[in-house]
CSV table of C-alpha atoms and ligand atoms in Angstrom, one decimal:
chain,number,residue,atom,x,y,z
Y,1,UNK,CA,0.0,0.0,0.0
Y,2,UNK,CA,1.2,3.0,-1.1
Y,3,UNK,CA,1.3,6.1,2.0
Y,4,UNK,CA,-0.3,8.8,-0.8
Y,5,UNK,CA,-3.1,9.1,-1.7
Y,6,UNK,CA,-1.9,9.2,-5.1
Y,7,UNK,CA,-6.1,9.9,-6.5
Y,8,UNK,CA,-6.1,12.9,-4.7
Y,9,UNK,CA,-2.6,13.9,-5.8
Y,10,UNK,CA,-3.6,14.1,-9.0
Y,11,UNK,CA,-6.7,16.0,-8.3
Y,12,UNK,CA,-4.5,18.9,-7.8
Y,13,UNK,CA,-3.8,19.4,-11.4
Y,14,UNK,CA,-6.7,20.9,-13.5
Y,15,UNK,CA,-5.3,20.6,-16.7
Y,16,UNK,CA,-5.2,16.5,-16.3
Y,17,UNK,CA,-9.1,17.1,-16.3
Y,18,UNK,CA,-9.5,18.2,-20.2
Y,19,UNK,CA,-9.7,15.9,-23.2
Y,20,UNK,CA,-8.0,16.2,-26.5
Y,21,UNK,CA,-9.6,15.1,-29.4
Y,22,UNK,CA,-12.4,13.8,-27.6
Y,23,UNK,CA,-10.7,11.3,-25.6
Y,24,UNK,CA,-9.3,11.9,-21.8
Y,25,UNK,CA,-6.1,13.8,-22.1
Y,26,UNK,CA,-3.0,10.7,-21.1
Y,27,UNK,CA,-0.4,13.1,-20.5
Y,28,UNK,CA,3.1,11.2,-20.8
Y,29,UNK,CA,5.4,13.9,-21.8
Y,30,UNK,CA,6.9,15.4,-18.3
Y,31,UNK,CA,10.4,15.0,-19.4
Y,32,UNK,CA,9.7,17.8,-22.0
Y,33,UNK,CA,7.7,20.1,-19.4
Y,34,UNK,CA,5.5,18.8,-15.4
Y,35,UNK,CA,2.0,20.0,-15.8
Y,36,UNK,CA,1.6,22.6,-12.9
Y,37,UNK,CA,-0.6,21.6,-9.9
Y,38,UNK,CA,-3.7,24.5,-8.7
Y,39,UNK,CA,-1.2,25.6,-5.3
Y,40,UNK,CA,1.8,26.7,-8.6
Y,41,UNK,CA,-0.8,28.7,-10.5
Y,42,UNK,CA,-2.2,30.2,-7.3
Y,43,UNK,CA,0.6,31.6,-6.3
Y,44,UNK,CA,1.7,32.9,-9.8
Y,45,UNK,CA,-1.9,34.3,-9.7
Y,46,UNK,CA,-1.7,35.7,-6.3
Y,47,UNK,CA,1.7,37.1,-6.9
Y,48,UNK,CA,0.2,39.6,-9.7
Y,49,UNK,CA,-3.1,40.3,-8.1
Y,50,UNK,CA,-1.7,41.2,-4.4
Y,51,UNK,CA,2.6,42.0,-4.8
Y,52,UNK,CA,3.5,42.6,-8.1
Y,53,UNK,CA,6.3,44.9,-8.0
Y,54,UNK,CA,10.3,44.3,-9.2
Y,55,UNK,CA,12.8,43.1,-6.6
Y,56,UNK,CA,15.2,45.1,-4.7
Y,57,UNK,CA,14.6,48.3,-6.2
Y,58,UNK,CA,12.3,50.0,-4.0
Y,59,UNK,CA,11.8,50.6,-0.5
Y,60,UNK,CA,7.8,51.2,-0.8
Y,61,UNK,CA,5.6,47.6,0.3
Y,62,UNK,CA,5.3,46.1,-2.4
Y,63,UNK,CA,8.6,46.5,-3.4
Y,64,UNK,CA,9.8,44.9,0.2
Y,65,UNK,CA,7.3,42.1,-0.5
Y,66,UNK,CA,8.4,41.5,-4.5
Y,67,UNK,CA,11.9,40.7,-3.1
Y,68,UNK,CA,10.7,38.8,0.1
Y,69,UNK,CA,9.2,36.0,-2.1
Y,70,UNK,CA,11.8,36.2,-5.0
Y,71,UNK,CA,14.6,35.5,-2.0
Y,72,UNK,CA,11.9,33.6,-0.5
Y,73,UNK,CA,11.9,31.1,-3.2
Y,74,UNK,CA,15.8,30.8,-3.3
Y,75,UNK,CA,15.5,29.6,0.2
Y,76,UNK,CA,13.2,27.3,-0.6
Y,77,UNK,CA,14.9,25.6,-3.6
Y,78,UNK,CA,18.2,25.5,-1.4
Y,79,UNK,CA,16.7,23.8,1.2
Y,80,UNK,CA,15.2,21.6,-1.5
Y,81,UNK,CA,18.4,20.9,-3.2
Y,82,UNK,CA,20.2,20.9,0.4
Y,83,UNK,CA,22.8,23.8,-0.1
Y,84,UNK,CA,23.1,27.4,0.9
Y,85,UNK,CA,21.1,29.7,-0.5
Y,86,UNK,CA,23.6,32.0,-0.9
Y,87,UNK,CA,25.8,29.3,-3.3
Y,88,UNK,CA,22.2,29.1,-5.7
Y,89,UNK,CA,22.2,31.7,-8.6
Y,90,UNK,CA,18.6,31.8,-10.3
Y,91,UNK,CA,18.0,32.2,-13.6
Y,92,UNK,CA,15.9,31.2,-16.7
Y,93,UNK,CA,17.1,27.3,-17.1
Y,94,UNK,CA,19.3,25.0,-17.4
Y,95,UNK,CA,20.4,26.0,-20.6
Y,96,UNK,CA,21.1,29.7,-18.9
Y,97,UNK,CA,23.0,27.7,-16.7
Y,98,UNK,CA,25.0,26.1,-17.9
Y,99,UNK,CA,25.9,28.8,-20.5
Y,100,UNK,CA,26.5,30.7,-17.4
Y,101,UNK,CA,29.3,27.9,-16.6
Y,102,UNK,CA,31.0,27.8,-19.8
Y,103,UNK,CA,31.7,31.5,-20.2
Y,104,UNK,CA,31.7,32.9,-16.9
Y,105,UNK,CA,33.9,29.7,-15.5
Y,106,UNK,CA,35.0,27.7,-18.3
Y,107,UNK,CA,36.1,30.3,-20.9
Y,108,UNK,CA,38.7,32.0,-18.6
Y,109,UNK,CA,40.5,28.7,-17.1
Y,110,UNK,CA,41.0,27.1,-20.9
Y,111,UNK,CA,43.7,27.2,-23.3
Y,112,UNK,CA,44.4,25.9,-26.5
Y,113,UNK,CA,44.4,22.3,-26.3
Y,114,UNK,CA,42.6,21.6,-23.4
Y,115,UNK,CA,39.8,18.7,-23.3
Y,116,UNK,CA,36.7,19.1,-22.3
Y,117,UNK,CA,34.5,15.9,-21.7
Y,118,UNK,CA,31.3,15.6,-22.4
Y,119,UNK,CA,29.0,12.3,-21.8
Y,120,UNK,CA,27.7,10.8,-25.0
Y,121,UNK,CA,24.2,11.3,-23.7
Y,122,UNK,CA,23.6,14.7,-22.8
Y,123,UNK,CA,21.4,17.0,-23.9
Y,124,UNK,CA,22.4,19.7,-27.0
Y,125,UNK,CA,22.6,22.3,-23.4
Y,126,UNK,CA,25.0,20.0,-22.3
Y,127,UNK,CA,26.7,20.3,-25.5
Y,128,UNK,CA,26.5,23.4,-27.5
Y,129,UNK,CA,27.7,25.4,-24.8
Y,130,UNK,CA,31.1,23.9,-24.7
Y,131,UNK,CA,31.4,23.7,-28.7
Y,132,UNK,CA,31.3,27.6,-28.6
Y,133,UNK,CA,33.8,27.9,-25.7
Y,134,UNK,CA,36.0,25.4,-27.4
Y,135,UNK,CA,35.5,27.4,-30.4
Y,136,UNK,CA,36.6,30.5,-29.0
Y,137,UNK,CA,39.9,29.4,-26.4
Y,138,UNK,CA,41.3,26.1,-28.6
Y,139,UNK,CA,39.7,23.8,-26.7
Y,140,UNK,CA,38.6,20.3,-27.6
Y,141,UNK,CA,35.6,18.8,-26.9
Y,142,UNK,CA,35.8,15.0,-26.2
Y,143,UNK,CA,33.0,12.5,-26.5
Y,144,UNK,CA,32.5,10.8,-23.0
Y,145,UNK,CA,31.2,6.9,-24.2
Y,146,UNK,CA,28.0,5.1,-23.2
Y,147,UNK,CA,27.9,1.2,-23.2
Y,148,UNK,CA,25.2,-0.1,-25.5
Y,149,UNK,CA,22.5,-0.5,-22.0
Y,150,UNK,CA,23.0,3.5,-21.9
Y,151,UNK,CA,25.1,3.8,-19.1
Y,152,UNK,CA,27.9,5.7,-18.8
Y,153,UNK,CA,31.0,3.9,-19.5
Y,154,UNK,CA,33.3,3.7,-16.7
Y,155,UNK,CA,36.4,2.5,-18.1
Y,156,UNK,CA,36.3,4.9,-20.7
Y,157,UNK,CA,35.9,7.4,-17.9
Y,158,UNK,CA,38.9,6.6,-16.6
Y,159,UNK,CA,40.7,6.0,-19.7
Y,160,UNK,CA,39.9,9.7,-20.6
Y,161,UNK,CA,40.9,11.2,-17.2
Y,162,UNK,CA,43.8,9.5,-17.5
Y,163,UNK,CA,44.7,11.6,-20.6
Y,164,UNK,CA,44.0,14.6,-18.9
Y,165,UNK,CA,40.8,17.2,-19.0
Y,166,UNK,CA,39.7,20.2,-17.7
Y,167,UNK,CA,36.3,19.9,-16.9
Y,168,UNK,CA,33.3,16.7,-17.2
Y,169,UNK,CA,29.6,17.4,-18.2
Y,170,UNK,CA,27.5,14.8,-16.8
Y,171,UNK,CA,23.8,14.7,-16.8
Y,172,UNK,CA,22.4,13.2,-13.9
Y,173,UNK,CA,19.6,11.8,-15.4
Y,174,UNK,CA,19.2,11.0,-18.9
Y,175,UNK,CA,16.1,12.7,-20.7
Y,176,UNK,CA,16.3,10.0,-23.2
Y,177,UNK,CA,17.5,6.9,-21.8
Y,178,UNK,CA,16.2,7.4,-18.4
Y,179,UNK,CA,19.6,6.5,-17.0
Y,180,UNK,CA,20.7,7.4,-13.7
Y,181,UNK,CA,24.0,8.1,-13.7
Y,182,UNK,CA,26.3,7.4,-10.5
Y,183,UNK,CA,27.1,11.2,-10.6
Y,184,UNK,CA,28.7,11.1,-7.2
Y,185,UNK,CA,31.5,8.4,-8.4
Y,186,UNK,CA,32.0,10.0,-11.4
Y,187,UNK,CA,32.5,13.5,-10.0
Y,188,UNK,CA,34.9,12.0,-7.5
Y,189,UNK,CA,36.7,10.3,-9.5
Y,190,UNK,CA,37.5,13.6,-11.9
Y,191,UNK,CA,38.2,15.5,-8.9
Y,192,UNK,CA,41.1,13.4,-8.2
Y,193,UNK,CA,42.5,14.2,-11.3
Y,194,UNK,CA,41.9,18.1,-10.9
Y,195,UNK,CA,38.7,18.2,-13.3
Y,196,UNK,CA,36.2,20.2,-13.0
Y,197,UNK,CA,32.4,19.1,-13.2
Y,198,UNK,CA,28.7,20.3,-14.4
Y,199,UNK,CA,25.9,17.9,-13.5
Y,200,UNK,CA,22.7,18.8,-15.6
Y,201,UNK,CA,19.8,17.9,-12.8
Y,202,UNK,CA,17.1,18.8,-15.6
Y,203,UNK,CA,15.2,15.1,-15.0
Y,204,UNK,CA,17.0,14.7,-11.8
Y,205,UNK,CA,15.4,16.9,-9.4
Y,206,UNK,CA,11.5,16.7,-9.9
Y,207,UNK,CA,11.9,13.0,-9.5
Y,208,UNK,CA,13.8,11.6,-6.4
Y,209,UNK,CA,15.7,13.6,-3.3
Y,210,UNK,CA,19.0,15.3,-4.9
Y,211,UNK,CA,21.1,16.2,-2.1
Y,212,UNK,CA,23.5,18.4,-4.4
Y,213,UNK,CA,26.3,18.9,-1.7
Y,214,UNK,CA,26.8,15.1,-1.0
Y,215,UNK,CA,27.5,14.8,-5.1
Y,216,UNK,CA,31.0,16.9,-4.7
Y,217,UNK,CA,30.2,18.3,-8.2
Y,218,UNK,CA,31.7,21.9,-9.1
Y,219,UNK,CA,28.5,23.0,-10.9
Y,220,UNK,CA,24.6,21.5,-10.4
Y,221,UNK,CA,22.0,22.7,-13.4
Y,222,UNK,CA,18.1,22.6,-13.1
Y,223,UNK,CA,15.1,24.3,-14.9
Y,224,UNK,CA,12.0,24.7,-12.7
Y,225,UNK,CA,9.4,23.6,-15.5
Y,226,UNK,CA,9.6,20.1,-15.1
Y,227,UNK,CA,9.8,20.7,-11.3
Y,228,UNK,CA,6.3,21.8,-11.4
Y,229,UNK,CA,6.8,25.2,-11.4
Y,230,UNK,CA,6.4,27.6,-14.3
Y,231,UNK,CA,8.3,28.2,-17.4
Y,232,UNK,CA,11.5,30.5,-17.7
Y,233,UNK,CA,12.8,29.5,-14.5
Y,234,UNK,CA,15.7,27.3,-12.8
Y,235,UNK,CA,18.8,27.4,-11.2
Y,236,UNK,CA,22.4,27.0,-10.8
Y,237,UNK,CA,24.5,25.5,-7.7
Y,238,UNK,CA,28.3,26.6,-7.3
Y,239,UNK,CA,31.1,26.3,-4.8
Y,240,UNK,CA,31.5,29.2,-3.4
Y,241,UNK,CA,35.0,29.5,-4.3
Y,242,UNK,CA,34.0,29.1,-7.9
Y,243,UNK,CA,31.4,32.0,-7.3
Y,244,UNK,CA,33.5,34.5,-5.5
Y,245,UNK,CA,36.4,34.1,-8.8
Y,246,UNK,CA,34.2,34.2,-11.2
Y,247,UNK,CA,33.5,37.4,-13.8
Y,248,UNK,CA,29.9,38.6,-14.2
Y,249,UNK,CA,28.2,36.9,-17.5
Y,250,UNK,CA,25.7,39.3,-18.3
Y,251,UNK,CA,25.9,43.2,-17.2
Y,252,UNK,CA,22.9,45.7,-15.9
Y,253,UNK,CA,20.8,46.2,-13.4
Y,254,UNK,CA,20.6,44.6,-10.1
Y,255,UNK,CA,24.1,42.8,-10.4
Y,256,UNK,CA,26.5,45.6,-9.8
Y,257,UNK,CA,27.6,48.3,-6.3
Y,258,UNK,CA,28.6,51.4,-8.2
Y,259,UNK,CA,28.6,51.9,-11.5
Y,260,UNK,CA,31.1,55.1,-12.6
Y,261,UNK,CA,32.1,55.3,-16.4
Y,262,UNK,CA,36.2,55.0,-15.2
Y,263,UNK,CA,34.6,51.4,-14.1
Y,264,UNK,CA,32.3,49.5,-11.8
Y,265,UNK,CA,32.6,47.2,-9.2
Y,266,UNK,CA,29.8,44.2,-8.8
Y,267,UNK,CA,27.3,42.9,-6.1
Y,268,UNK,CA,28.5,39.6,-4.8
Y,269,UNK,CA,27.3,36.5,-5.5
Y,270,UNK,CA,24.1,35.1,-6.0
Y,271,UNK,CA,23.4,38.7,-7.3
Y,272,UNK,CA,26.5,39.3,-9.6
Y,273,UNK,CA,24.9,36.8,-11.8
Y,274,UNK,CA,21.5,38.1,-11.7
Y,275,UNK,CA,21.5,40.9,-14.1
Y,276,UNK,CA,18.2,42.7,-14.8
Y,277,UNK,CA,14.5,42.4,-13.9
Y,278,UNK,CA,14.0,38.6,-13.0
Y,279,UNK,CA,11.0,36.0,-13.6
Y,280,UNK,CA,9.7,36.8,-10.1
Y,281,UNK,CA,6.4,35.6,-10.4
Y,282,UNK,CA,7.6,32.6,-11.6
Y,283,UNK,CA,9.9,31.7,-9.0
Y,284,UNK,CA,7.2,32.2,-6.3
Y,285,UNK,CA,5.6,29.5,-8.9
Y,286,UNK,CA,8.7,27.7,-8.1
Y,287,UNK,CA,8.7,28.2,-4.7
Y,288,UNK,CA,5.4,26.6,-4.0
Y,289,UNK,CA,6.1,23.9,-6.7
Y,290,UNK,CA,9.0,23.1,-4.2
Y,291,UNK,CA,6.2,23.3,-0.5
Y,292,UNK,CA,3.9,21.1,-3.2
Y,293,UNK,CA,7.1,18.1,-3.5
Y,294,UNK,CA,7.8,18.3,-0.6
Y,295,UNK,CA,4.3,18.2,1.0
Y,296,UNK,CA,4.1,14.7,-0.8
Y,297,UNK,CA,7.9,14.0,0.0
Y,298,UNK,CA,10.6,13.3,-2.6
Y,299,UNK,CA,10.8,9.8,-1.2
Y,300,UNK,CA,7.4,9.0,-1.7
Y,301,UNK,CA,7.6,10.5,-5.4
Y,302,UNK,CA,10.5,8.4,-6.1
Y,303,UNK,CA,8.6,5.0,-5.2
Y,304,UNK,CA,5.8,5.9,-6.6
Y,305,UNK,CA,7.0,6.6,-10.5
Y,306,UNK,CA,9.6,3.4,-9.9
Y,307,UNK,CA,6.2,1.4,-9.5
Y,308,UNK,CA,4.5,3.0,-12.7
Y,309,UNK,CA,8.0,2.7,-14.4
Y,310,UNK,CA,7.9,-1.2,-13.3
Y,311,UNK,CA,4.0,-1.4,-14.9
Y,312,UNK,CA,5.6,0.3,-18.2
Y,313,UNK,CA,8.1,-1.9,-18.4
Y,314,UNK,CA,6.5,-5.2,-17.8
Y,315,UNK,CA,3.7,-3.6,-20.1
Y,316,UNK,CA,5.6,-2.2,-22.8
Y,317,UNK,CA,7.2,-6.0,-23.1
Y,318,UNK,CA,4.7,-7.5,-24.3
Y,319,UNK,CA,4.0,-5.4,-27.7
Y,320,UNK,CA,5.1,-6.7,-30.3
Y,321,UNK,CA,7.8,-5.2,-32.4
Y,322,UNK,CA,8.3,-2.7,-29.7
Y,323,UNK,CA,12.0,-1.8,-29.0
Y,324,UNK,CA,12.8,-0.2,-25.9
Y,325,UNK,CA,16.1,2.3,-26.4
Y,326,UNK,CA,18.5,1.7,-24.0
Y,327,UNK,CA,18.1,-0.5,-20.9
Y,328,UNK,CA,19.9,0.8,-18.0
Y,329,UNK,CA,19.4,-1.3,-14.4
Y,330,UNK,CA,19.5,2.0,-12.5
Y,331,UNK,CA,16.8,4.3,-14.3
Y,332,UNK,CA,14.2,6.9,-14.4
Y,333,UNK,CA,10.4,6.6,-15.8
Y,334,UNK,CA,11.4,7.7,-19.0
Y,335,UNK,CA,11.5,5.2,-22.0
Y,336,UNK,CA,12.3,5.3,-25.4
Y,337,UNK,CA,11.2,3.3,-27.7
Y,338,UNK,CA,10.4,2.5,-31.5
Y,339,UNK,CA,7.4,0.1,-32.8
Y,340,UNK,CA,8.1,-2.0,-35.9
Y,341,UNK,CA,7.1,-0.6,-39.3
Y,342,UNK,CA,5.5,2.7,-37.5
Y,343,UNK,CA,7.9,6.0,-38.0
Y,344,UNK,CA,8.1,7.5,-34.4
Y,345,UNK,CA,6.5,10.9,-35.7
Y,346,UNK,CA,3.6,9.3,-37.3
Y,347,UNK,CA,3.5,7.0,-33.9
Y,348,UNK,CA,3.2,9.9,-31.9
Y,349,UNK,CA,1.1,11.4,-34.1
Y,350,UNK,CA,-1.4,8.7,-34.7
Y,351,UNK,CA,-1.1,8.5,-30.2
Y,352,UNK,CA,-2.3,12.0,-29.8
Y,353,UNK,CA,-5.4,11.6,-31.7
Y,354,UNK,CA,-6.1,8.7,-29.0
Y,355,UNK,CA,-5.8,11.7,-26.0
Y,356,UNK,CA,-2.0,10.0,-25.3
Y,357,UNK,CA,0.7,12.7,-25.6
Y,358,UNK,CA,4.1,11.3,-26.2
Y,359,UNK,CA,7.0,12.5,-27.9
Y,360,UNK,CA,8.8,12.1,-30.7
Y,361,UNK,CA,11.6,13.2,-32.2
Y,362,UNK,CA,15.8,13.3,-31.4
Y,363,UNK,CA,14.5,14.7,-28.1
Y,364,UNK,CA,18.1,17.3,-28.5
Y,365,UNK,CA,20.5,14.8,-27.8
Y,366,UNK,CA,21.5,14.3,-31.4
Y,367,UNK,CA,24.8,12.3,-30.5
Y,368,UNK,CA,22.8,9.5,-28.3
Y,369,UNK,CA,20.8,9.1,-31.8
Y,370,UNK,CA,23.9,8.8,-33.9
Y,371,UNK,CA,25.1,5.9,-31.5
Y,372,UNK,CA,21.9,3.9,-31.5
Y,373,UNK,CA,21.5,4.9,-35.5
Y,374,UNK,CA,18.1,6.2,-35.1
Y,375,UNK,CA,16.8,9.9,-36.3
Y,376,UNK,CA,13.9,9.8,-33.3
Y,377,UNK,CA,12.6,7.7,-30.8
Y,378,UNK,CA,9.2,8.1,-29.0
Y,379,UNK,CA,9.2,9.2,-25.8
Y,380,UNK,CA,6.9,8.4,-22.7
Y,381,UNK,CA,7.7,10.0,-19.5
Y,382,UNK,CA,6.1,9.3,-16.2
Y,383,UNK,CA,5.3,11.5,-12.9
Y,384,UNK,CA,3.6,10.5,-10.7
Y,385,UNK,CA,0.5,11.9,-11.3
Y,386,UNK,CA,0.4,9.2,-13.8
Y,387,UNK,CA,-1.8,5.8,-13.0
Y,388,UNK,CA,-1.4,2.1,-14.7
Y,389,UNK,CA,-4.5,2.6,-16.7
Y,390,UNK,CA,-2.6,5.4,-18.4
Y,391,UNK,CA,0.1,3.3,-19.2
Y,392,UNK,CA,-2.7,0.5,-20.1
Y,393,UNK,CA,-4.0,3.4,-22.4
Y,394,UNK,CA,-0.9,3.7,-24.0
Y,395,UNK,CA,-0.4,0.2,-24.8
Y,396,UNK,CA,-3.4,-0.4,-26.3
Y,397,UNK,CA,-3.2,2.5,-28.6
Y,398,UNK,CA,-0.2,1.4,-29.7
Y,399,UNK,CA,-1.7,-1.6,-30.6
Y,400,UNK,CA,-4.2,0.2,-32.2
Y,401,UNK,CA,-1.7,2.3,-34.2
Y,402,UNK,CA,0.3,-1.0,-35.5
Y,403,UNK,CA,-3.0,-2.2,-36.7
Y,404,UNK,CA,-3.7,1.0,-38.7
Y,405,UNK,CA,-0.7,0.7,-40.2
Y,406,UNK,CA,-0.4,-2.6,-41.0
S,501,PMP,N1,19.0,19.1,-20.0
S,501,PMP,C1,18.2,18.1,-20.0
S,501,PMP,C2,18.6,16.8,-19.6
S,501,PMP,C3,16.8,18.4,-20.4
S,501,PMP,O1,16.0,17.3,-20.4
S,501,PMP,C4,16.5,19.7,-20.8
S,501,PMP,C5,15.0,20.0,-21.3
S,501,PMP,N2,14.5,19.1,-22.2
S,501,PMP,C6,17.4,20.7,-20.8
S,501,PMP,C7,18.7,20.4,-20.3
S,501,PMP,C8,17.1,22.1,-21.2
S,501,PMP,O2,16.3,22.7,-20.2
S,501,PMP,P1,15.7,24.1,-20.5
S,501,PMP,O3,15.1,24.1,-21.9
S,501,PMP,O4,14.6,24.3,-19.5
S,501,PMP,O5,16.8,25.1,-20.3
């Protein structure tokens, strides 16, 4: 027996209640965005009805209330993530921050030459971000193999620290694969050679307890939409140390202590990395996405989905001509999968008009295709908001879809 009341749970999100094409909506896409439960959107709606105002610019109420619930919220995702609030800068997303890495951090400790690893499975803002730093110092970037399961590969870890690197981008969890990578061995294991590491917590975080100080990574990456919480916002961890050295990445407002034209001098961190007007009303979003979790417990969340992601499994196993992508022992609810004869855009395409959202495509992690030789995979991520008769629903329309077709 479960300890939620996992009915009830999912009562608290309106938009599960509308049907597309007809049919009960079978939402199965939360690796690509979390639908937002009633306490998220009452607070956003709260927020512009009652405080609006911008942060730290004015002394009048509203003003003093505007910047209570903007810091407010950065208190509550450190105590979420388990680190100091003043070590969390907050920003648009993960790919903000980890572009924020690369240039701010990354682009003034790399010379010509030096390697850059960078897992086989990560996502194009795992990527892109350190083609364009490489670009610009000399730096290579090195492909970080996976083993045909989807896991990491160990030995080619150590193989390539051996050689020698700068700095390791790691997803934690793979949006693809669903792998959970042993972030915590990895990163120790680059630190004792002096490299440097990113861990992307995009799938990580809204799905099991991330205690992002026990990892020992340099940098931790998140975006609050799949956390519940609205668009546009997320988060970067830091050492301190790395903070306090590191240049500002975007100038303005809100970031500096005196600007002069002979020069200016910055705010300290989490602010020097803040520049201008931020997404307040969506971080108070994020803010009460982060009471919502933790209301339910990240624990509970975790054993929950593992039980859906065992139903998918066991289901998904018994269709024919379905082949899952990747099948890592320690994993997520995310699958990937292709279905005999049935192109995974017409798939998902043929899905949707069933109520079943999935998706398809190279899900931007265009070098995990090119190892498994696919274009796309279809996609079906769990939360656990999710039920078995959900994943019941998506089996059969598969079915149905391989019979269309055939
Ligand atoms: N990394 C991973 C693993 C992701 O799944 C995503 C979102 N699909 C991102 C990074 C990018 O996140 P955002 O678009 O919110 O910046």
């Amino acid at each position: 027996m479960s300890e939620v009341d996992w009915g009830r749970v999912r009562a608290d999100f309106p938009l599960l209640e509308r049907k597309v094409h007809g049919k009960p909506l079978v939402y199965l896409d939360s690796a690509n965005t979390a639908q937002k439960p009633a306490a998220v959107i009452e607070a956003v709606d709260a927020f512009y009805r009652r405080h609006n105002a911008n942060v730290s610019r004015a002394v009048h109420a509203l003003g003093t209330e505007a910047t209570e619930a903007y810091e407010g919220a950065r208190g509550r995702l450190a105590r979420f993530l388990n680190v100091a609030a003043q070590d969390l800068v907050l920003c648009s997303g993960t790919t903000f921050a980890i572009n924020l890495v690369a240039w701010s951090f990354a682009q003034p400790r790399l010379a010509a030459g030096d390697r850059i690893l960078v897992s086989r499975m990560e996502h194009h803002a795992n990527i892109v971000p350190w083609q364009l730093v490489a670009e610009r110092t000399g730096a290579q970037v090195v492909p970080l193999e996976i083993t045909p399961q989807g896991e990491i590969d160990l030995d080619a870890l150590d193989r390539e620290l051996a050689r020698g690197a700068r700095l390791l981008a790691v997803t934690h969890v793979s949006n693809v694969l669903g792998t959970i990578n042993p972030v915590r061995e990895i990163c120790q294991r680059a630190r004792r050679h002096g490299v440097f590491t990113v861990v992307d917590g995009s799938q990580a975080v809204p799905h099991q307890p991330v205690d992002v100080g026990a990892i020992g990574c340099d940098f931790y990456a998140f975006t609050g939409h799949k956390l519940c919480g609205p668009t546009g916002t997320g988060g970067l961890w830091g050492r301190r140390e790395h903070w306090q050295s590191m240049p500002p990445f975007l100038g303005g407002g809100e970031m500096i202590r005196e600007v002069r034209f002979e020069g200016t001098t910055f705010n300290d961190p989490p602010h020097r990395f803040e520049a201008g007007t931020p997404n307040i009303a969506g971080f108070v979003g994020l803010g009460a996405a982060v009471d919502y979790l933790s209301a339910i417990g990240m624990q509970a969340i975790a054993r929950r989905e593992r039980e859906l992601l065992e139903h998918a499994l066991a289901r998904l196993a018994e269709v024919p001509g379905l082949r899952l992508i990747g099948n890592p022992p320690a994993r997520a609810a995310i699958l990937s999968f292709l279905v005999e004869g049935a192109h995974a855009h017409d798939l998902a395409t043929l899905l949707d008009l069933e109520g079943i959202a999935v998706r398809s495509g190279h899900h931007c992690a265009h070098p995990l295709m090119q190892f498994y030789g696919v274009p796309a995979t279809c996609r079906a991520s769990l939360a656990f908001w999710n039920t078995e008769a959900e994943i019941d629903a998506l089996v059969d329309g598969i079915g149905k879809v391989r019979r269309q077709l055939a």
